[in-house]
Amino acid sequence: MKNFSESNPAPWKVYASKIQSVKVEKGVTNVGDYAFDGLTDVTVFTLSDTVRSIGKYAFNGLTKLTEISVNNFITSIGDYAFASCTGATSLILSDHLVTIGD
């Protein structure tokens, strides 16, 4: 997945108020920077076991997300990947995690 930014957001961000779940399918190896930033109504996200890294601010602002669980193959999580996920009460990380940002 390509990287996005605040000035160049993901194309699906215009549908932020309508997206309630995110599923990253098999074959995707990384979640890009700012990929799902600001999708405030998302309550569930699922990552396939092919994902190996999560970019910076990838899930920033998912305020309705209650549980964060990353697959056991994730080796890298970027800075602030889960920043402002204020509804989260549970965080489950990978046993193979090598790098985690701020």
C-alpha positions as a LaTeX table, in Angstrom:
\begin{tabular}{lrrr}
\hline
Residue & $x$ (\AA) & $y$ (\AA) & $z$ (\AA) \\
\hline
Met1 & 0.00 & 0.00 & 0.00 \\
Lys2 & 1.38 & 3.41 & $-0.82$ \\
Asn3 & 2.05 & 6.09 & 1.76 \\
Phe4 & $-0.27$ & 9.04 & 2.21 \\
Ser5 & 0.09 & 12.28 & 4.18 \\
Glu6 & $-2.00$ & 15.03 & 5.74 \\
Ser7 & $-1.71$ & 17.05 & 2.53 \\
Asn8 & $-2.26$ & 14.00 & 0.30 \\
Pro9 & $-4.82$ & 11.83 & 2.14 \\
Ala10 & $-5.99$ & 8.38 & 1.11 \\
Pro11 & $-8.79$ & 8.57 & $-1.48$ \\
Trp12 & $-11.27$ & 6.81 & 0.82 \\
Lys13 & $-10.94$ & 9.50 & 3.50 \\
Val14 & $-13.77$ & 11.46 & 1.82 \\
Tyr15 & $-16.04$ & 8.58 & 2.95 \\
Ala16 & $-14.78$ & 8.70 & 6.55 \\
Ser17 & $-18.23$ & 9.14 & 8.10 \\
Lys18 & $-19.54$ & 6.04 & 6.27 \\
Ile19 & $-16.69$ & 3.59 & 6.94 \\
Gln20 & $-17.24$ & 1.46 & 10.04 \\
Ser21 & $-14.82$ & $-1.39$ & 9.44 \\
Val22 & $-11.53$ & $-1.90$ & 7.64 \\
Lys23 & $-10.24$ & $-5.20$ & 6.30 \\
Val24 & $-6.78$ & $-5.33$ & 4.78 \\
Glu25 & $-6.82$ & $-8.34$ & 2.45 \\
Lys26 & $-4.21$ & $-11.03$ & 1.78 \\
Gly27 & $-1.39$ & $-9.90$ & $-0.48$ \\
Val28 & $-0.99$ & $-6.49$ & 1.16 \\
Thr29 & 2.38 & $-6.41$ & 2.92 \\
Asn30 & 2.30 & $-2.98$ & 4.51 \\
Val31 & $-0.23$ & $-0.43$ & 5.69 \\
Gly32 & 1.02 & 2.93 & 4.43 \\
Asp33 & 1.54 & 6.15 & 6.36 \\
Tyr34 & $-1.78$ & 7.91 & 7.13 \\
Ala35 & $-3.66$ & 5.09 & 5.35 \\
Phe36 & $-6.72$ & 5.13 & 7.63 \\
Asp37 & $-6.05$ & 8.38 & 9.49 \\
Gly38 & $-9.19$ & 10.13 & 10.66 \\
Leu39 & $-11.71$ & 7.37 & 9.96 \\
Thr40 & $-13.42$ & 8.16 & 13.25 \\
Asp41 & $-16.38$ & 5.77 & 12.85 \\
Val42 & $-14.31$ & 2.61 & 12.40 \\
Thr43 & $-15.04$ & 0.13 & 15.19 \\
Val44 & $-13.28$ & $-2.93$ & 13.74 \\
Phe45 & $-10.17$ & $-3.42$ & 11.67 \\
Thr46 & $-8.71$ & $-6.68$ & 10.45 \\
Leu47 & $-5.25$ & $-7.20$ & 8.99 \\
Ser48 & $-4.35$ & $-10.22$ & 6.88 \\
Asp49 & $-1.38$ & $-12.31$ & 7.92 \\
Thr50 & 0.57 & $-11.01$ & 4.92 \\
Val51 & 0.93 & $-7.54$ & 6.49 \\
Arg52 & 4.43 & $-7.04$ & 7.90 \\
Ser53 & 4.52 & $-3.33$ & 8.74 \\
Ile54 & 2.25 & $-0.46$ & 9.73 \\
Gly55 & 3.21 & 3.09 & 8.74 \\
Lys56 & 3.19 & 6.25 & 10.82 \\
Tyr57 & $-0.23$ & 7.65 & 11.74 \\
Ala58 & $-1.81$ & 4.69 & 9.86 \\
Phe59 & $-4.75$ & 4.36 & 12.26 \\
Asn60 & $-4.58$ & 7.79 & 13.89 \\
Gly61 & $-7.88$ & 9.09 & 15.23 \\
Leu62 & $-9.95$ & 5.89 & 15.17 \\
Thr63 & $-11.74$ & 7.01 & 18.31 \\
Lys64 & $-14.43$ & 4.29 & 18.25 \\
Leu65 & $-11.96$ & 1.44 & 17.94 \\
Thr66 & $-12.04$ & $-0.52$ & 21.21 \\
Glu67 & $-9.52$ & $-3.30$ & 20.60 \\
Ile68 & $-6.25$ & $-3.13$ & 18.71 \\
Ser69 & $-4.77$ & $-6.44$ & 17.66 \\
Val70 & $-1.97$ & $-6.89$ & 15.14 \\
Asn71 & $-1.15$ & $-10.20$ & 13.50 \\
Asn72 & 1.80 & $-12.24$ & 14.67 \\
Phe73 & 3.78 & $-11.41$ & 11.54 \\
Ile74 & 4.02 & $-7.63$ & 12.06 \\
Thr75 & 7.65 & $-6.65$ & 12.59 \\
Ser76 & 7.39 & $-2.85$ & 12.46 \\
Ile77 & 4.92 & $-0.19$ & 13.65 \\
Gly78 & 5.57 & 3.44 & 12.73 \\
Asp79 & 5.37 & 6.56 & 14.89 \\
Tyr80 & 1.91 & 7.39 & 16.22 \\
Ala81 & 0.33 & 4.54 & 14.26 \\
Phe82 & $-2.49$ & 4.32 & 16.81 \\
Ala83 & $-2.43$ & 7.90 & 18.12 \\
Ser84 & $-5.74$ & 9.29 & 19.35 \\
Cys85 & $-7.40$ & 5.86 & 19.45 \\
Thr86 & $-9.05$ & 7.04 & 22.64 \\
Gly87 & $-11.68$ & 4.28 & 22.76 \\
Ala88 & $-9.12$ & 1.47 & 22.81 \\
Thr89 & $-9.12$ & $-0.58$ & 26.00 \\
Ser90 & $-7.01$ & $-3.46$ & 24.71 \\
Leu91 & $-3.74$ & $-3.67$ & 22.76 \\
Ile92 & $-2.37$ & $-7.00$ & 21.53 \\
Leu93 & 1.04 & $-6.87$ & 19.82 \\
Ser94 & 2.97 & $-9.34$ & 17.69 \\
Asp95 & 5.56 & $-11.67$ & 19.20 \\
His96 & 7.76 & $-10.83$ & 16.20 \\
Leu97 & 7.62 & $-7.06$ & 16.64 \\
Val98 & 11.12 & $-5.63$ & 16.17 \\
Thr99 & 10.48 & $-1.90$ & 15.87 \\
Ile100 & 7.78 & 0.30 & 17.34 \\
Gly101 & 7.76 & 4.08 & 16.98 \\
Asp102 & 6.54 & 6.71 & 19.41 \\
\hline
\end{tabular}
